[in-house]
C-alpha cells in the first residue's frame, strides 16, 4: 500500500509539473508584467530619509512627610499616589499616536528653502510622487469619489483648534494630515534596556531632522506635564495660600503699628488687652507665614525632583544617506509575487471550473 501511495504522489506531482509546463507562456507573461510593475515602482518611488533620536527617561521622585501633610490640605494624598503619576514607558507609543500630540507636531515650525512654515502646511503642499498618483487614481479611486461628496466643515484651519476642549472636530484636510503622520513618525521602545527611539521618515533630509527634533521635544513636554501634574497642583495651592497669609500679615502689621502710634501715652487696661490680642494674632499669623514660606520652598524642590530628566543617547542629526526605497528588493519582490500568483492561477483554475460546473448541474 505504501508503494502505491508513493507512486500516486509521484504521478500527481508529475501531472502538476506537466500542467505548469503547458501553461508556461501564461506564467512567463504574468511574471514579466509583474516585473515591469516592480521596475515602475523602483524607478518612480520617491527617496526617503530617516532621522531619529534615542533617549532614556529618568525620574527621582521622593515625597517628604511635611510636604505630604501640606498636600492633604489641598486634597492630594501624595503618600499613596507617589507612583501614580509615573507614566509607563509602554504607553509612549500611545502618546505619539494621540490626536493632540499629532496636532502639536503639525503646528511645529520648520525651515524650508529659507522660509519658516508650519509642518502641516508643508505636508499639505508636498507634491505626490508618480507612484502615489497612480495608486490614488487606481486603488484609491473609490475613496476619492466618496470624498468628493463630503461637505467640508467651516473651520479648516488646524491652528484655530482649541486643544483644551473636551473634544476636537477635524475637517477632511486635517484628518488626512493626521493620518499621514502614522507612516512618518514611529516610536520604538526597548523594554530590556529601557531606552526610547523616535524615528521620522521624510523625503527631505533637512525636514526629517527638524521634524524629529520637534517630535522629540513635543513628546518630552507631554511626559513632563503628566509626571509633574500632581506636584504642580500642590505648588500652585501652596503659593496661593502663602500669598494670602502674606497679605493678611502685612495688613496686620500696619494695623498694629497704627494702634501703637495712636495709643503711645495711654496705659488703659482695655488698650493693653487690645494690644495683647493684636500681638498674639500677629505671632500666630507670622508663624503660619514662616511655615508656608518653608513649605513653598520644599514643594518647589519636590516639583523639580518630579520633573523627569531625559538622557539623550543618540541626538537628532541630518541624514546623509537615503533610507529607501530598496529598488532591487522592490523589483525582485514584485517578480516573485507575480510568479507565485501566476502558478496559483494555473493550479486552481481546473478545480475552480469543476466546482463551478457542479454547482450549475446541481441548480438544474
mmCIF file of N, CA and C in Angstrom, residues 143-225:
data_model
loop_
_atom_site.group_PDB
_atom_site.id
_atom_site.type_symbol
_atom_site.label_atom_id
_atom_site.label_comp_id
_atom_site.label_asym_id
_atom_site.label_seq_id
_atom_site.Cartn_x
_atom_site.Cartn_y
_atom_site.Cartn_z
ATOM 1 N N UNK A 143 -12.156 55.944 -2.870
ATOM 2 C CA UNK A 143 -12.068 56.899 -1.765
ATOM 3 C C UNK A 143 -12.152 58.336 -2.241
ATOM 4 N N UNK A 144 -11.526 58.628 -3.388
ATOM 5 C CA UNK A 144 -11.590 59.983 -3.946
ATOM 6 C C UNK A 144 -13.019 60.355 -4.332
ATOM 7 N N UNK A 145 -13.757 59.398 -4.874
ATOM 8 C CA UNK A 145 -15.143 59.655 -5.273
ATOM 9 C C UNK A 145 -16.001 59.943 -4.042
ATOM 10 N N UNK A 146 -15.778 59.148 -2.972
ATOM 11 C CA UNK A 146 -16.556 59.347 -1.740
ATOM 12 C C UNK A 146 -16.228 60.698 -1.115
ATOM 13 N N UNK A 147 -14.927 61.049 -1.109
ATOM 14 C CA UNK A 147 -14.518 62.324 -0.503
ATOM 15 C C UNK A 147 -15.084 63.524 -1.252
ATOM 16 N N UNK A 148 -15.299 63.362 -2.562
ATOM 17 C CA UNK A 148 -15.814 64.486 -3.346
ATOM 18 C C UNK A 148 -17.243 64.839 -2.963
ATOM 19 N N UNK A 149 -17.975 63.878 -2.377
ATOM 20 C CA UNK A 149 -19.363 64.137 -1.971
ATOM 21 C C UNK A 149 -19.465 64.608 -0.529
ATOM 22 N N UNK A 150 -18.338 64.574 0.189
ATOM 23 C CA UNK A 150 -18.363 65.014 1.580
ATOM 24 C C UNK A 150 -18.291 66.527 1.629
ATOM 25 N N UNK A 151 -19.081 67.124 2.491
ATOM 26 C CA UNK A 151 -19.057 68.580 2.644
ATOM 27 C C UNK A 151 -17.960 68.968 3.607
ATOM 28 N N UNK A 152 -17.207 69.990 3.244
ATOM 29 C CA UNK A 152 -16.133 70.487 4.102
ATOM 30 C C UNK A 152 -16.732 71.257 5.275
ATOM 31 N N UNK A 153 -16.178 71.101 6.462
ATOM 32 C CA UNK A 153 -16.610 71.886 7.609
ATOM 33 C C UNK A 153 -16.086 73.305 7.473
ATOM 34 N N UNK A 154 -16.742 74.235 8.157
ATOM 35 C CA UNK A 154 -16.367 75.640 8.024
ATOM 36 C C UNK A 154 -14.951 75.908 8.532
ATOM 37 N N UNK A 155 -14.581 75.294 9.647
ATOM 38 C CA UNK A 155 -13.255 75.532 10.210
ATOM 39 C C UNK A 155 -12.256 74.587 9.576
ATOM 40 N N UNK A 156 -11.407 75.104 8.700
ATOM 41 C CA UNK A 156 -10.425 74.270 8.015
ATOM 42 C C UNK A 156 -9.008 74.610 8.424
ATOM 43 N N UNK A 157 -8.850 75.408 9.469
ATOM 44 C CA UNK A 157 -7.513 75.818 9.915
ATOM 45 C C UNK A 157 -7.202 75.115 11.229
ATOM 46 N N UNK A 158 -6.260 74.135 11.177
ATOM 47 C CA UNK A 158 -5.940 73.385 12.381
ATOM 48 C C UNK A 158 -5.267 74.254 13.427
ATOM 49 N N UNK A 159 -4.786 75.440 13.037
ATOM 50 C CA UNK A 159 -4.170 76.335 14.014
ATOM 51 C C UNK A 159 -5.219 76.909 14.968
ATOM 52 N N UNK A 160 -6.489 76.941 14.552
ATOM 53 C CA UNK A 160 -7.533 77.564 15.351
ATOM 54 C C UNK A 160 -8.212 76.577 16.287
ATOM 55 N N UNK A 161 -7.785 75.314 16.299
ATOM 56 C CA UNK A 161 -8.397 74.336 17.164
ATOM 57 C C UNK A 161 -8.074 74.649 18.627
ATOM 58 N N UNK A 162 -9.076 74.450 19.491
ATOM 59 C CA UNK A 162 -8.871 74.660 20.916
ATOM 60 C C UNK A 162 -8.555 73.320 21.554
ATOM 61 N N UNK A 163 -7.290 73.090 21.904
ATOM 62 C CA UNK A 163 -6.879 71.800 22.423
ATOM 63 C C UNK A 163 -7.406 71.528 23.826
ATOM 64 N N UNK A 164 -7.876 72.575 24.533
ATOM 65 C CA UNK A 164 -8.365 72.381 25.884
ATOM 66 C C UNK A 164 -9.818 71.914 25.919
ATOM 67 N N UNK A 165 -10.486 71.892 24.778
ATOM 68 C CA UNK A 165 -11.871 71.448 24.728
ATOM 69 C C UNK A 165 -11.955 69.959 25.010
ATOM 70 N N UNK A 166 -13.148 69.512 25.383
ATOM 71 C CA UNK A 166 -13.336 68.099 25.694
ATOM 72 C C UNK A 166 -13.305 67.231 24.445
ATOM 73 N N UNK A 167 -13.498 67.818 23.291
ATOM 74 C CA UNK A 167 -13.386 67.061 22.047
ATOM 75 C C UNK A 167 -12.880 67.974 20.949
ATOM 76 N N UNK A 168 -12.354 67.351 19.896
ATOM 77 C CA UNK A 168 -11.811 68.089 18.758
ATOM 78 C C UNK A 168 -12.586 67.711 17.505
ATOM 79 N N UNK A 169 -12.857 68.684 16.673
ATOM 80 C CA UNK A 169 -13.552 68.465 15.426
ATOM 81 C C UNK A 169 -12.596 68.747 14.282
ATOM 82 N N UNK A 170 -12.314 67.727 13.469
ATOM 83 C CA UNK A 170 -11.389 67.871 12.353
ATOM 84 C C UNK A 170 -12.152 67.838 11.040
ATOM 85 N N UNK A 171 -11.705 68.637 10.091
ATOM 86 C CA UNK A 171 -12.286 68.540 8.757
ATOM 87 C C UNK A 171 -11.497 67.504 7.965
ATOM 88 N N UNK A 172 -11.870 67.296 6.716
ATOM 89 C CA UNK A 172 -11.249 66.245 5.893
ATOM 90 C C UNK A 172 -9.754 66.490 5.707
ATOM 91 N N UNK A 173 -9.371 67.742 5.492
ATOM 92 C CA UNK A 173 -7.951 68.064 5.262
ATOM 93 C C UNK A 173 -7.123 67.757 6.510
ATOM 94 N N UNK A 174 -7.623 68.174 7.660
ATOM 95 C CA UNK A 174 -6.910 67.915 8.903
ATOM 96 C C UNK A 174 -6.796 66.419 9.167
ATOM 97 N N UNK A 175 -7.884 65.706 8.904
ATOM 98 C CA UNK A 175 -7.896 64.269 9.138
ATOM 99 C C UNK A 175 -6.874 63.559 8.258
ATOM 100 N N UNK A 176 -6.733 63.996 7.011
ATOM 101 C CA UNK A 176 -5.753 63.391 6.113
ATOM 102 C C UNK A 176 -4.332 63.648 6.598
ATOM 103 N N UNK A 177 -4.068 64.869 7.082
ATOM 104 C CA UNK A 177 -2.730 65.192 7.577
ATOM 105 C C UNK A 177 -2.388 64.351 8.810
ATOM 106 N N UNK A 178 -3.359 64.167 9.694
ATOM 107 C CA UNK A 178 -3.133 63.358 10.887
ATOM 108 C C UNK A 178 -2.835 61.910 10.502
ATOM 109 N N UNK A 179 -3.550 61.387 9.505
ATOM 110 C CA UNK A 179 -3.319 60.013 9.058
ATOM 111 C C UNK A 179 -1.928 59.843 8.448
ATOM 112 N N UNK A 180 -1.468 60.853 7.730
ATOM 113 C CA UNK A 180 -0.149 60.760 7.108
ATOM 114 C C UNK A 180 0.968 60.627 8.137
ATOM 115 N N UNK A 181 0.755 61.187 9.320
ATOM 116 C CA UNK A 181 1.784 61.110 10.356
ATOM 117 C C UNK A 181 1.998 59.693 10.866
ATOM 118 N N UNK A 182 1.031 58.790 10.621
ATOM 119 C CA UNK A 182 1.187 57.403 11.051
ATOM 120 C C UNK A 182 2.409 56.762 10.414
ATOM 121 N N UNK A 183 2.655 57.074 9.143
ATOM 122 C CA UNK A 183 3.797 56.499 8.433
ATOM 123 C C UNK A 183 5.048 57.356 8.559
ATOM 124 N N UNK A 184 4.907 58.577 9.064
ATOM 125 C CA UNK A 184 6.048 59.485 9.145
ATOM 126 C C UNK A 184 6.761 59.379 10.490
ATOM 127 N N UNK A 185 5.984 59.297 11.587
ATOM 128 C CA UNK A 185 6.563 59.247 12.929
ATOM 129 C C UNK A 185 6.299 57.882 13.548
ATOM 130 N N UNK A 186 7.364 57.207 13.963
ATOM 131 C CA UNK A 186 7.246 55.926 14.643
ATOM 132 C C UNK A 186 8.073 55.957 15.920
ATOM 133 N N UNK A 187 7.635 55.166 16.902
ATOM 134 C CA UNK A 187 8.330 55.122 18.189
ATOM 135 C C UNK A 187 8.692 53.679 18.511
ATOM 136 N N UNK A 188 9.943 53.467 18.866
ATOM 137 C CA UNK A 188 10.422 52.142 19.236
ATOM 138 C C UNK A 188 10.837 52.167 20.703
ATOM 139 N N UNK A 189 10.340 51.205 21.473
ATOM 140 C CA UNK A 189 10.672 51.133 22.894
ATOM 141 C C UNK A 189 11.365 49.816 23.196
ATOM 142 N N UNK A 190 12.579 49.888 23.711
ATOM 143 C CA UNK A 190 13.337 48.706 24.110
ATOM 144 C C UNK A 190 13.092 48.464 25.593
ATOM 145 N N UNK A 191 12.233 47.497 25.871
ATOM 146 C CA UNK A 191 11.838 47.239 27.260
ATOM 147 C C UNK A 191 12.999 46.692 28.076
ATOM 148 N N UNK A 192 13.889 45.935 27.447
ATOM 149 C CA UNK A 192 15.006 45.327 28.165
ATOM 150 C C UNK A 192 16.002 46.389 28.632
ATOM 151 N N UNK A 193 16.396 47.265 27.736
ATOM 152 C CA UNK A 193 17.400 48.282 28.064
ATOM 153 C C UNK A 193 16.785 49.591 28.530
ATOM 154 N N UNK A 194 15.470 49.780 28.323
ATOM 155 C CA UNK A 194 14.779 50.946 28.847
ATOM 156 C C UNK A 194 14.950 52.225 28.062
ATOM 157 N N UNK A 195 15.354 52.140 26.803
ATOM 158 C CA UNK A 195 15.516 53.359 26.016
ATOM 159 C C UNK A 195 14.396 53.488 24.989
ATOM 160 N N UNK A 196 14.163 54.712 24.555
ATOM 161 C CA UNK A 196 13.112 55.037 23.591
ATOM 162 C C UNK A 196 13.768 55.638 22.349
ATOM 163 N N UNK A 197 13.315 55.219 21.183
ATOM 164 C CA UNK A 197 13.860 55.733 19.918
ATOM 165 C C UNK A 197 12.706 56.241 19.055
ATOM 166 N N UNK A 198 12.741 57.519 18.754
ATOM 167 C CA UNK A 198 11.734 58.133 17.887
ATOM 168 C C UNK A 198 12.335 58.330 16.503
ATOM 169 N N UNK A 199 11.622 57.847 15.488
ATOM 170 C CA UNK A 199 12.124 57.859 14.109
ATOM 171 C C UNK A 199 11.163 58.641 13.228
ATOM 172 N N UNK A 200 11.713 59.513 12.395
ATOM 173 C CA UNK A 200 10.925 60.288 11.422
ATOM 174 C C UNK A 200 11.409 59.938 10.020
ATOM 175 N N UNK A 201 10.475 59.615 9.138
ATOM 176 C CA UNK A 201 10.783 59.288 7.756
ATOM 177 C C UNK A 201 10.205 60.370 6.855
ATOM 178 N N UNK A 202 11.063 61.046 6.124
ATOM 179 C CA UNK A 202 10.642 62.144 5.249
ATOM 180 C C UNK A 202 11.453 62.124 3.956
ATOM 181 N N UNK A 203 10.956 62.842 2.947
ATOM 182 C CA UNK A 203 11.647 62.885 1.654
ATOM 183 C C UNK A 203 12.804 63.876 1.655
ATOM 184 N N UNK A 204 12.679 64.912 2.470
ATOM 185 C CA UNK A 204 13.714 65.930 2.553
ATOM 186 C C UNK A 204 14.540 65.682 3.812
ATOM 187 N N UNK A 205 15.864 65.492 3.702
ATOM 188 C CA UNK A 205 16.673 65.189 4.894
ATOM 189 C C UNK A 205 16.646 66.298 5.936
ATOM 190 N N UNK A 206 16.630 67.574 5.507
ATOM 191 C CA UNK A 206 16.581 68.680 6.459
ATOM 192 C C UNK A 206 15.240 68.714 7.195
ATOM 193 N N UNK A 207 14.170 68.479 6.460
ATOM 194 C CA UNK A 207 12.841 68.440 7.079
ATOM 195 C C UNK A 207 12.749 67.270 8.050
ATOM 196 N N UNK A 208 13.334 66.132 7.687
ATOM 197 C CA UNK A 208 13.322 64.959 8.567
ATOM 198 C C UNK A 208 13.990 65.263 9.898
ATOM 199 N N UNK A 209 15.147 65.939 9.856
ATOM 200 C CA UNK A 209 15.869 66.265 11.083
ATOM 201 C C UNK A 209 15.081 67.266 11.928
ATOM 202 N N UNK A 210 14.528 68.295 11.300
ATOM 203 C CA UNK A 210 13.771 69.311 12.049
ATOM 204 C C UNK A 210 12.515 68.710 12.673
ATOM 205 N N UNK A 211 11.822 67.861 11.914
ATOM 206 C CA UNK A 211 10.602 67.244 12.438
ATOM 207 C C UNK A 211 10.926 66.265 13.560
ATOM 208 N N UNK A 212 12.041 65.548 13.447
ATOM 209 C CA UNK A 212 12.451 64.625 14.509
ATOM 210 C C UNK A 212 12.705 65.383 15.806
ATOM 211 N N UNK A 213 13.395 66.526 15.708
ATOM 212 C CA UNK A 213 13.675 67.327 16.894
ATOM 213 C C UNK A 213 12.383 67.869 17.506
ATOM 214 N N UNK A 214 11.479 68.368 16.660
ATOM 215 C CA UNK A 214 10.197 68.892 17.154
ATOM 216 C C UNK A 214 9.348 67.782 17.778
ATOM 217 N N UNK A 215 9.375 66.601 17.190
ATOM 218 C CA UNK A 215 8.587 65.478 17.707
ATOM 219 C C UNK A 215 9.111 65.009 19.053
ATOM 220 N N UNK A 216 10.428 64.937 19.191
ATOM 221 C CA UNK A 216 11.027 64.529 20.465
ATOM 222 C C UNK A 216 10.703 65.556 21.553
ATOM 223 N N UNK A 217 10.825 66.833 21.225
ATOM 224 C CA UNK A 217 10.520 67.891 22.205
ATOM 225 C C UNK A 217 9.058 67.848 22.634
ATOM 226 N N UNK A 218 8.165 67.606 21.668
ATOM 227 C CA UNK A 218 6.732 67.536 21.992
ATOM 228 C C UNK A 218 6.436 66.336 22.882
ATOM 229 N N UNK A 219 7.095 65.210 22.621
ATOM 230 C CA UNK A 219 6.889 64.010 23.443
ATOM 231 C C UNK A 219 7.408 64.228 24.859
ATOM 232 N N UNK A 220 8.606 64.774 24.987
ATOM 233 C CA UNK A 220 9.176 65.019 26.308
ATOM 234 C C UNK A 220 8.352 66.044 27.087
ATOM 235 N N UNK A 221 7.809 67.026 26.384
ATOM 236 C CA UNK A 221 6.968 68.034 27.029
ATOM 237 C C UNK A 221 5.718 67.397 27.621
ATOM 238 N N UNK A 222 5.083 66.508 26.883
ATOM 239 C CA UNK A 222 3.854 65.871 27.360
ATOM 240 C C UNK A 222 4.146 64.910 28.514
ATOM 241 N N UNK A 223 5.266 64.208 28.445
ATOM 242 C CA UNK A 223 5.643 63.315 29.540
ATOM 243 C C UNK A 223 5.905 64.120 30.810
ATOM 244 N N UNK A 224 6.592 65.247 30.661
ATOM 245 C CA UNK A 224 6.899 66.110 31.809
ATOM 246 C C UNK A 224 5.623 66.668 32.431
ATOM 247 N N UNK A 225 4.682 67.132 31.602
ATOM 248 C CA UNK A 225 3.425 67.670 32.110
ATOM 249 C C UNK A 225 2.641 66.618 32.874
#
